[in-house]
Coordinates of C-alpha atoms and ligand atoms in Angstrom, one line a residue:
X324 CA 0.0 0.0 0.0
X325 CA 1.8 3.3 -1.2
X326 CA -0.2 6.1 -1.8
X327 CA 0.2 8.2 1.2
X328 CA -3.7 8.8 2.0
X329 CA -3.9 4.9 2.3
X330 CA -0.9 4.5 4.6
X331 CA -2.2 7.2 7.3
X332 CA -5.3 5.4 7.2
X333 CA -3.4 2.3 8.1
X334 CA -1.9 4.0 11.2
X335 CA 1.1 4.9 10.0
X336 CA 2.5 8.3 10.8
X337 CA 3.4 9.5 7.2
X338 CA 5.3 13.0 6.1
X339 CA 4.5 15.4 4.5
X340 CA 1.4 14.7 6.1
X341 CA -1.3 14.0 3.6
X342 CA -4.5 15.7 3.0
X343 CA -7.6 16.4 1.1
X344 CA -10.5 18.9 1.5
X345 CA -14.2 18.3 2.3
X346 CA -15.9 20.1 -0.6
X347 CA -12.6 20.3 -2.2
X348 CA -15.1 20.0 -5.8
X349 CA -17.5 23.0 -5.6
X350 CA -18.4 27.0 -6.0
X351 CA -15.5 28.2 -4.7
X352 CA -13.8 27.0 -8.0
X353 CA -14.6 28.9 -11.1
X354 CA -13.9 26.2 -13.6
X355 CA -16.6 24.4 -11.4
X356 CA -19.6 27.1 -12.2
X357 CA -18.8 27.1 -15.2
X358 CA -19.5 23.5 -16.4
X359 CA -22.4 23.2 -13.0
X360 CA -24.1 25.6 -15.8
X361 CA -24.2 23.0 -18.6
X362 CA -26.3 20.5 -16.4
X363 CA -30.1 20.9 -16.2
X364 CA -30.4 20.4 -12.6
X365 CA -28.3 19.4 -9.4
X366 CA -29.0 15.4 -9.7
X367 CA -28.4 15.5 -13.4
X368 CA -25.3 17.1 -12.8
X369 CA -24.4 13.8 -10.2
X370 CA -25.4 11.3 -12.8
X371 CA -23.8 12.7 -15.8
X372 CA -20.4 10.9 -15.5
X373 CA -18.5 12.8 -17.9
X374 CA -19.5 15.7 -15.5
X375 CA -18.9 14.4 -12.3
X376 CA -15.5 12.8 -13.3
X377 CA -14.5 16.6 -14.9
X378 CA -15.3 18.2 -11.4
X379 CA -13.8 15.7 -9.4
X380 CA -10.5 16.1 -11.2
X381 CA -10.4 19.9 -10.6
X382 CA -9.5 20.5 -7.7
X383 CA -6.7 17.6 -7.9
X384 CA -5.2 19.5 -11.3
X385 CA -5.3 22.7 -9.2
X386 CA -4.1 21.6 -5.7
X387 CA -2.6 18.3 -6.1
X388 CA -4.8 16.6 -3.2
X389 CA -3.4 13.1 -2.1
X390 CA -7.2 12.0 -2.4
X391 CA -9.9 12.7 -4.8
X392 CA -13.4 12.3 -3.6
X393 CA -16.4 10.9 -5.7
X394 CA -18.5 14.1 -7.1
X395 CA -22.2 13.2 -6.0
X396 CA -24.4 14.0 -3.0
X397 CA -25.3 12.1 0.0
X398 CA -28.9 12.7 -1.3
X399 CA -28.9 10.2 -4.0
X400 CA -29.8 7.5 -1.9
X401 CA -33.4 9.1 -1.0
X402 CA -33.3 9.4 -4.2
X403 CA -32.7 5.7 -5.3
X404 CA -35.2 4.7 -2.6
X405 CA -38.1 6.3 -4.8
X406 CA -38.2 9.4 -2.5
X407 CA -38.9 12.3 -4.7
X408 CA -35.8 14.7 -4.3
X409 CA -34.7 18.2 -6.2
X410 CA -32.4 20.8 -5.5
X411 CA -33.6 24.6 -5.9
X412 CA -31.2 26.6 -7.1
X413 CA -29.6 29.2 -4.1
X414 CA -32.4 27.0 -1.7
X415 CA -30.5 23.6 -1.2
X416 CA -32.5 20.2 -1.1
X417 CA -35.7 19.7 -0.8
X418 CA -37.8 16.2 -0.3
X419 CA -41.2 15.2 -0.2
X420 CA -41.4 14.7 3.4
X421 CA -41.9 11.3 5.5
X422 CA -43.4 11.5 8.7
X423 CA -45.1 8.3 9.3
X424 CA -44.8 4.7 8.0
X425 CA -47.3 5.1 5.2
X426 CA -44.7 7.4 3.5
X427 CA -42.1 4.2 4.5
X428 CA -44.6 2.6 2.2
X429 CA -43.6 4.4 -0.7
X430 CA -39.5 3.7 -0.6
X431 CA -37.7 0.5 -2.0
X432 CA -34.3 -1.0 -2.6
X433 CA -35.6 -2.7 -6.0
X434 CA -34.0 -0.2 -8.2
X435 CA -31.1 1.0 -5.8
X436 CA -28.2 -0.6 -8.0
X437 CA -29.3 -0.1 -11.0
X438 CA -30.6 4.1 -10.3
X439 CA -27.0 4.5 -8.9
X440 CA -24.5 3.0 -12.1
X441 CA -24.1 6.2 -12.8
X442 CA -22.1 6.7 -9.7
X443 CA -20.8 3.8 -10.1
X444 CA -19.2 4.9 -13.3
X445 CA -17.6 8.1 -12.1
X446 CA -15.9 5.7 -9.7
X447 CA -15.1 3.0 -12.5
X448 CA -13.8 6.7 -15.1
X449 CA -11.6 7.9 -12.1
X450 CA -9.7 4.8 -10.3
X451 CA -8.1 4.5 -13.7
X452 CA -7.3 8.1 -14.6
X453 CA -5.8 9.3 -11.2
X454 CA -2.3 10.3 -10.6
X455 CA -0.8 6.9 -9.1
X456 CA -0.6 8.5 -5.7
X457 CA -3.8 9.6 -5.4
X458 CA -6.3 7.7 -3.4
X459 CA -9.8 7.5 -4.7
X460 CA -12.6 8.5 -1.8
X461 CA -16.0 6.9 -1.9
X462 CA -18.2 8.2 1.0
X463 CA -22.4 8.2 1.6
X464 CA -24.7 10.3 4.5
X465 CA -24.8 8.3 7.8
X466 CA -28.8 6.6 7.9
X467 CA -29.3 9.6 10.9
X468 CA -28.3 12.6 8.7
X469 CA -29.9 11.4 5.7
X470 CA -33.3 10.5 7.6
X471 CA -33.1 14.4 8.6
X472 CA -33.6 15.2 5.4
X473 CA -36.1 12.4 4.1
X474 CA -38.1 13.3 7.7
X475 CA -37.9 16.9 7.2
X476 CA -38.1 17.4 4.1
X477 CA -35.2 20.1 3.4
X478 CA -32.1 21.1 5.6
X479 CA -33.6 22.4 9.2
X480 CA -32.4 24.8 12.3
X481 CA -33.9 21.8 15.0
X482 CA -34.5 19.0 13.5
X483 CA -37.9 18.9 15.3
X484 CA -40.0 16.2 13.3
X485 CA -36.9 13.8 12.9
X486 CA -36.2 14.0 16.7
X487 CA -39.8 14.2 17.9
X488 CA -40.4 11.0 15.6
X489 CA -37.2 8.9 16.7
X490 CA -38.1 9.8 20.4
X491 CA -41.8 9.4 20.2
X492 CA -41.6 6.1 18.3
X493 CA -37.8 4.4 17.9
X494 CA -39.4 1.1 16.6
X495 CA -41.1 2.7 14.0
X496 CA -38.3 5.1 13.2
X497 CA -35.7 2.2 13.8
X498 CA -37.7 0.9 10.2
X499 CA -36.3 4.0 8.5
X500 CA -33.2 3.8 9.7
X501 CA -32.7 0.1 9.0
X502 CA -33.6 0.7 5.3
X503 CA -30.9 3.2 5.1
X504 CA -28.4 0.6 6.7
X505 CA -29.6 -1.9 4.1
X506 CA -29.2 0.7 0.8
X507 CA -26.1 2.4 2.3
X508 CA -24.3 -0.8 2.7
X509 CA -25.1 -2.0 -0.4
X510 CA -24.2 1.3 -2.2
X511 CA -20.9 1.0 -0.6
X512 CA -19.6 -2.0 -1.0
X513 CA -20.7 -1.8 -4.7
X514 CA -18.4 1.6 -4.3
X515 CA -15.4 -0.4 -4.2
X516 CA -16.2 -3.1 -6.5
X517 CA -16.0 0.0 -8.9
X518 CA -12.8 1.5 -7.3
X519 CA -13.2 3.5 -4.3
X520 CA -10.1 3.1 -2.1
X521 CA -11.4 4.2 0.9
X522 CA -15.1 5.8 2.2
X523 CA -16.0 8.2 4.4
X524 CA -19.3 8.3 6.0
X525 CA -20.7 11.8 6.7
X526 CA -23.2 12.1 9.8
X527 CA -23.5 15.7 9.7
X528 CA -25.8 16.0 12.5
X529 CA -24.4 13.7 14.4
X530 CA -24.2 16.5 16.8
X531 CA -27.8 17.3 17.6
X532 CA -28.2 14.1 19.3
X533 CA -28.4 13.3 23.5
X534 CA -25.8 10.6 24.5
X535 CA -28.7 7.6 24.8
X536 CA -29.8 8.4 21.2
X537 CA -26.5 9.3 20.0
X538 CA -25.7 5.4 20.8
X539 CA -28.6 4.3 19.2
X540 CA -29.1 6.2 16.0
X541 CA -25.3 7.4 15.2
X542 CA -23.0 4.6 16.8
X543 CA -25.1 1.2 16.3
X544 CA -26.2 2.3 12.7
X545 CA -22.1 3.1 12.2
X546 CA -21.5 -0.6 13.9
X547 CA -23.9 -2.6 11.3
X548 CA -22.7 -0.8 8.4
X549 CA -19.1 -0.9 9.0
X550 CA -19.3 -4.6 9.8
X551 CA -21.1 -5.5 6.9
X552 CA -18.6 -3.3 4.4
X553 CA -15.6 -5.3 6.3
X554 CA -17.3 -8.8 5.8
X555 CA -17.4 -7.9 1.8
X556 CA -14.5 -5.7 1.9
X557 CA -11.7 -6.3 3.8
X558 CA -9.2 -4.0 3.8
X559 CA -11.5 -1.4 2.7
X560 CA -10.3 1.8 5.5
X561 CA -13.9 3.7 6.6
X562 CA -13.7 7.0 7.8
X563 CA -16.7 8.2 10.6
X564 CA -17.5 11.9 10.6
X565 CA -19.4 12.4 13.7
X566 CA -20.1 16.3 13.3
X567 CA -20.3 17.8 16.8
X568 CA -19.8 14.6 18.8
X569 CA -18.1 16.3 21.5
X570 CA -16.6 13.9 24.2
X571 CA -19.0 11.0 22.6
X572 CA -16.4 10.9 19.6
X573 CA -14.3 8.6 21.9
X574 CA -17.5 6.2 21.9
X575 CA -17.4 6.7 18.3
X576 CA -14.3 5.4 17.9
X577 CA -14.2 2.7 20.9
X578 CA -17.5 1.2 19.2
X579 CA -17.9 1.6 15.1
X580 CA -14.9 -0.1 14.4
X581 CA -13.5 2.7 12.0
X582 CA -10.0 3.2 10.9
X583 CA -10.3 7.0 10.9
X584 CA -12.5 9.6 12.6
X585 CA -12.9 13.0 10.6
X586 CA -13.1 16.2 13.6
X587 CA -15.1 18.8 13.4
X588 CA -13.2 22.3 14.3
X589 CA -14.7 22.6 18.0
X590 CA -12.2 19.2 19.1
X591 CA -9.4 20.2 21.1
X592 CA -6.2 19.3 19.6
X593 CA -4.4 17.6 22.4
X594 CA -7.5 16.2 23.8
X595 CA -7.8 14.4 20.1
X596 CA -4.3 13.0 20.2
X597 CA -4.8 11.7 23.7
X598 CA -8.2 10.4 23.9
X599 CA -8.4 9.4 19.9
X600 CA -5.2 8.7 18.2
X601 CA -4.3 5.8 20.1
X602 CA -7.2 4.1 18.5
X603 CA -7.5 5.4 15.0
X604 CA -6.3 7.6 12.4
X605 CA -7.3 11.5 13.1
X606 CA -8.3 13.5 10.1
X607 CA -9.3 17.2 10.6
X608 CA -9.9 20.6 11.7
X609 CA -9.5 23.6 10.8
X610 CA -12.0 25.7 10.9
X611 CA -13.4 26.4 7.3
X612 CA -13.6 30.0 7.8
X613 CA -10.0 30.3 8.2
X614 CA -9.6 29.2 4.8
X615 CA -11.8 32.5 4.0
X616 CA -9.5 34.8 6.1
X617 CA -6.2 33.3 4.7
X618 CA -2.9 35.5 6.1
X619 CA -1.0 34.8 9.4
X620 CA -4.5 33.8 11.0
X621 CA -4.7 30.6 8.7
X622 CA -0.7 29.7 8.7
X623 CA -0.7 29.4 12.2
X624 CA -3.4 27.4 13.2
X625 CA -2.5 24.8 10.0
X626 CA 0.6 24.9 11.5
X627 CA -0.2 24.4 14.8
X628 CA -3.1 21.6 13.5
X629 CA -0.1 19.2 11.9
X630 CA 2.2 20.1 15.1
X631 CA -0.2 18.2 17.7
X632 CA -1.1 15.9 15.3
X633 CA 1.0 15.2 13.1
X634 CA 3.1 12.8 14.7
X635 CA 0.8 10.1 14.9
X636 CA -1.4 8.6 12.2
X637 CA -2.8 11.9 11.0
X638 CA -4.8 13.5 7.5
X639 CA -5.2 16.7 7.4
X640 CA -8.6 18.2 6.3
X641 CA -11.1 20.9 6.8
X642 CA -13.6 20.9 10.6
X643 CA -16.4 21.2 7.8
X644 CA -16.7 21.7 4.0
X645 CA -15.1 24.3 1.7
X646 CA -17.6 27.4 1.4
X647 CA -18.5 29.3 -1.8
X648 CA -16.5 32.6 -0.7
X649 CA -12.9 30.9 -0.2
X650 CA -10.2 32.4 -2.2
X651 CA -8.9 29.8 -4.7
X652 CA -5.2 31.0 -3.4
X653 CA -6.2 30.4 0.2
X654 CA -6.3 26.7 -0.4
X655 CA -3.0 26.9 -3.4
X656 CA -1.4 28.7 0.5
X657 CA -2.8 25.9 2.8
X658 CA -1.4 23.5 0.8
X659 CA 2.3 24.6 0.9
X660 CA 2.2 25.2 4.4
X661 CA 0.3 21.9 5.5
X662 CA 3.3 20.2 3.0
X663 CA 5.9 22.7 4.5
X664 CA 5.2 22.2 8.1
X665 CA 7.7 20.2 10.1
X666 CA 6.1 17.1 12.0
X667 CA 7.0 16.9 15.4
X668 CA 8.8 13.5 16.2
X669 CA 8.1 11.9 13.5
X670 CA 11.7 11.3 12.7
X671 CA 11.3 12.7 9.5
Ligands
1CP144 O1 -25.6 23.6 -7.1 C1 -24.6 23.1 -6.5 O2 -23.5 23.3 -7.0 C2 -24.9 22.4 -5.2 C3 -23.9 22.5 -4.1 C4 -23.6 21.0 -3.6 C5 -22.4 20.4 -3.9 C6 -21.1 20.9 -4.6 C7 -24.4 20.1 -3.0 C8 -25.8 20.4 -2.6 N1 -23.8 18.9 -2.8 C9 -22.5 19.0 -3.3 C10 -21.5 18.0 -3.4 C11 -21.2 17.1 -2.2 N2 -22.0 16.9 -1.2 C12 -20.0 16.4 -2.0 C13 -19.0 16.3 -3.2 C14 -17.6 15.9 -2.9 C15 -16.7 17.0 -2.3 O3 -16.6 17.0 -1.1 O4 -16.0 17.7 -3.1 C16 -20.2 15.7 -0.8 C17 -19.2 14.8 -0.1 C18 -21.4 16.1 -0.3 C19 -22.0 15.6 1.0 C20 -23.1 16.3 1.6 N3 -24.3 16.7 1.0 C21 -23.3 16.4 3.0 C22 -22.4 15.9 4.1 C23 -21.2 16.8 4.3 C24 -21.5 18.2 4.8 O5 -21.2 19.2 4.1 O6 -22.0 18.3 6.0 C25 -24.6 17.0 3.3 C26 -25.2 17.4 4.6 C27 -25.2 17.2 2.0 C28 -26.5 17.8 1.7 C29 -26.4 19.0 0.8 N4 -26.2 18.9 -0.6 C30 -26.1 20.1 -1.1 C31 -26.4 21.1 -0.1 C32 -26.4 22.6 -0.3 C33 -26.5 20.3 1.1 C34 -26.6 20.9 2.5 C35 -27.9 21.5 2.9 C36 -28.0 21.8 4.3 O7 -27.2 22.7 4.8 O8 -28.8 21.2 5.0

């Protein structure tokens, strides 16, 4: 295994340290408006794979990224289930709402493989034109933080009819959430028959949860699906993203049987080296809108991001996705300096 991505994902403590952005592909980039305005809509634009190849490569021609990650949306498995989903232009997604298990009626997994091969032919188009070092990313929406979405209908401030469902009735939510195991399992181990490397699994709202729910609707779905990816995949590293986990990230990572936990910016560097690292690779943190301010402000903290951490098993990455306003050259900057920056202890 020699791409450097792969190797910090196996636990080893590699330098330069290696890194990737979340929302690396996006707004921010020019040449990414320009061809988003050659597809007809947002999902069309996901399942047209000689788009969603092109965009993936951008930012990897730009920045040289030791990963590329799959262009798609975590909303395409709603959208596989028979869900009806669209994406407004300036509004973000919106669903036809399921409140109730008359609306669970509606979804299936008939058509899951066969709505996705479009995805599963950027993956097939980019595991054989990436640089050789590059590691190929597959990733989905954790079943909690896509059921927000299917439950509410479109992104949310409280999450108020996903968490007054779950708490009111788990058994019946549970059903929701156990489809989502069931498609988002099968979606990624058919992922790396097509060529992801590696996956990352993006529970967003992760964060919203009390610790009893947390354990039942972030960790045990994590549990089933990693184990089932492992039993098909071996080898196959997983990446959790518990956004806003707080001290429950250890939990995370004592329980899901990941090789790598992606941090949001709000975990304290030491307190990750100590209470994580031991356990798994670290990916993470800077906060997203330091890669707006740029300067001295962003230096140092990338700086003092790959000092802590970078002498264990360590990628470095955003706390959250790249946002439309970033400076191109902020990210050309980070780049250097994340390559630049000694690692402490490392022995090289
Ligand atoms: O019109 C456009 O260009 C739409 C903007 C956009 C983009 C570029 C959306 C809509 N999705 C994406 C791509 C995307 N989404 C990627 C591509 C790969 C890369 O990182 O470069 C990935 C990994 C995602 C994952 C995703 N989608 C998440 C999890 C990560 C996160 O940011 O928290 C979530 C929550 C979504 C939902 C979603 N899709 C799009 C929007 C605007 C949203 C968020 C809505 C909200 O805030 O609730």
């Amino acid at each position: 295994m020699k791409k450097p991505f792969l190797r910090a994902l196996n636990g080893e403590t590699v330098s330069p340290t290696p890194l990737w952005l979340m929302r690396q592909a996006g707004r921010y980039l020019p040449e990414y408006m320009k061809i988003r305005k050659t597809a007809r809509n947002f999902l069309d634009f996901c399942y047209t794979p000689d788009l969603a190849v092109e965009v993936t490569l951008q930012p990897l021609r730009r920045y040289g990224f030791d990963a590329a990650i799959l262009f798609s949306d975590i909303l395409v498995i709603p959208d596989a289930l028979g869900q009806d989903v669209s994406f407004l232009p300036g509004e973000g997604p919106q669903l036809d709402p399921i409140r109730d298990l008359s609306g669970l009626e509606k979804l299936n997994l008939q058509d899951l493989h066969e709505h996705l091969s479009p995805v599963y032919e950027v993956l097939t188009r980019l595991s054989g034109s990436l640089p050789k070092e590059t590691a190929l990313i597959g990733f989905c929406g954790a079943p909690w933080t896509v059921a927000t979405y299917m439950v509410e209908g479109k992104g949310s401030k409280d999450y108020a009819a996903t968490r007054s469902w779950a708490y009111r009735a788990p058994k019946e939510f549970s059903r929701l959430i156990d489809l989502l195991i069931e498609a988002t399992s099968a979606y990624l181990i058919e992922q790396v028959a097509h060529g992801a490397e590696a996956l990352q699994i993006f529970d967003s709202w992760a964060g919203i949860l009390p610790e009893m729910e947390f354990h039942r609707w972030v960790i045990d779905p994590t549990i089933e699906i990693v184990r089932r990816v492992k039993a098909a995949c071996p080898g196959v590293p997983i990446i959790g993203f518990p956004r806003g986990a707080g001290v429950l990230y250890r939990d995370f990572v004592a329980k899901t049987g990941v090789d790598a936990v992606s941090l949001d910016s709000s975990v304290p560097l030491k307190w990750a080296r100590d209470q994580l690292q031991p356990h798994c690779t670290v990916q993470g943190n800077m906060d997203n809108f330091l890669l707006v301010a740029g300067g001295e402000a962003m230096d140092r903290e990338a700086r003092r991001i790959v000092d802590i951490l970078g002498s264990g098993p360590f990628v470095f990455n955003l706390g959250h996705g790249i946002v439309p306003q970033t400076p191109p050259e902020h990210v050309t900057r980070l780049v250097d300096v994340v390559r630049g920056a000694e690692t402490v202890g490392s022995g090289g």
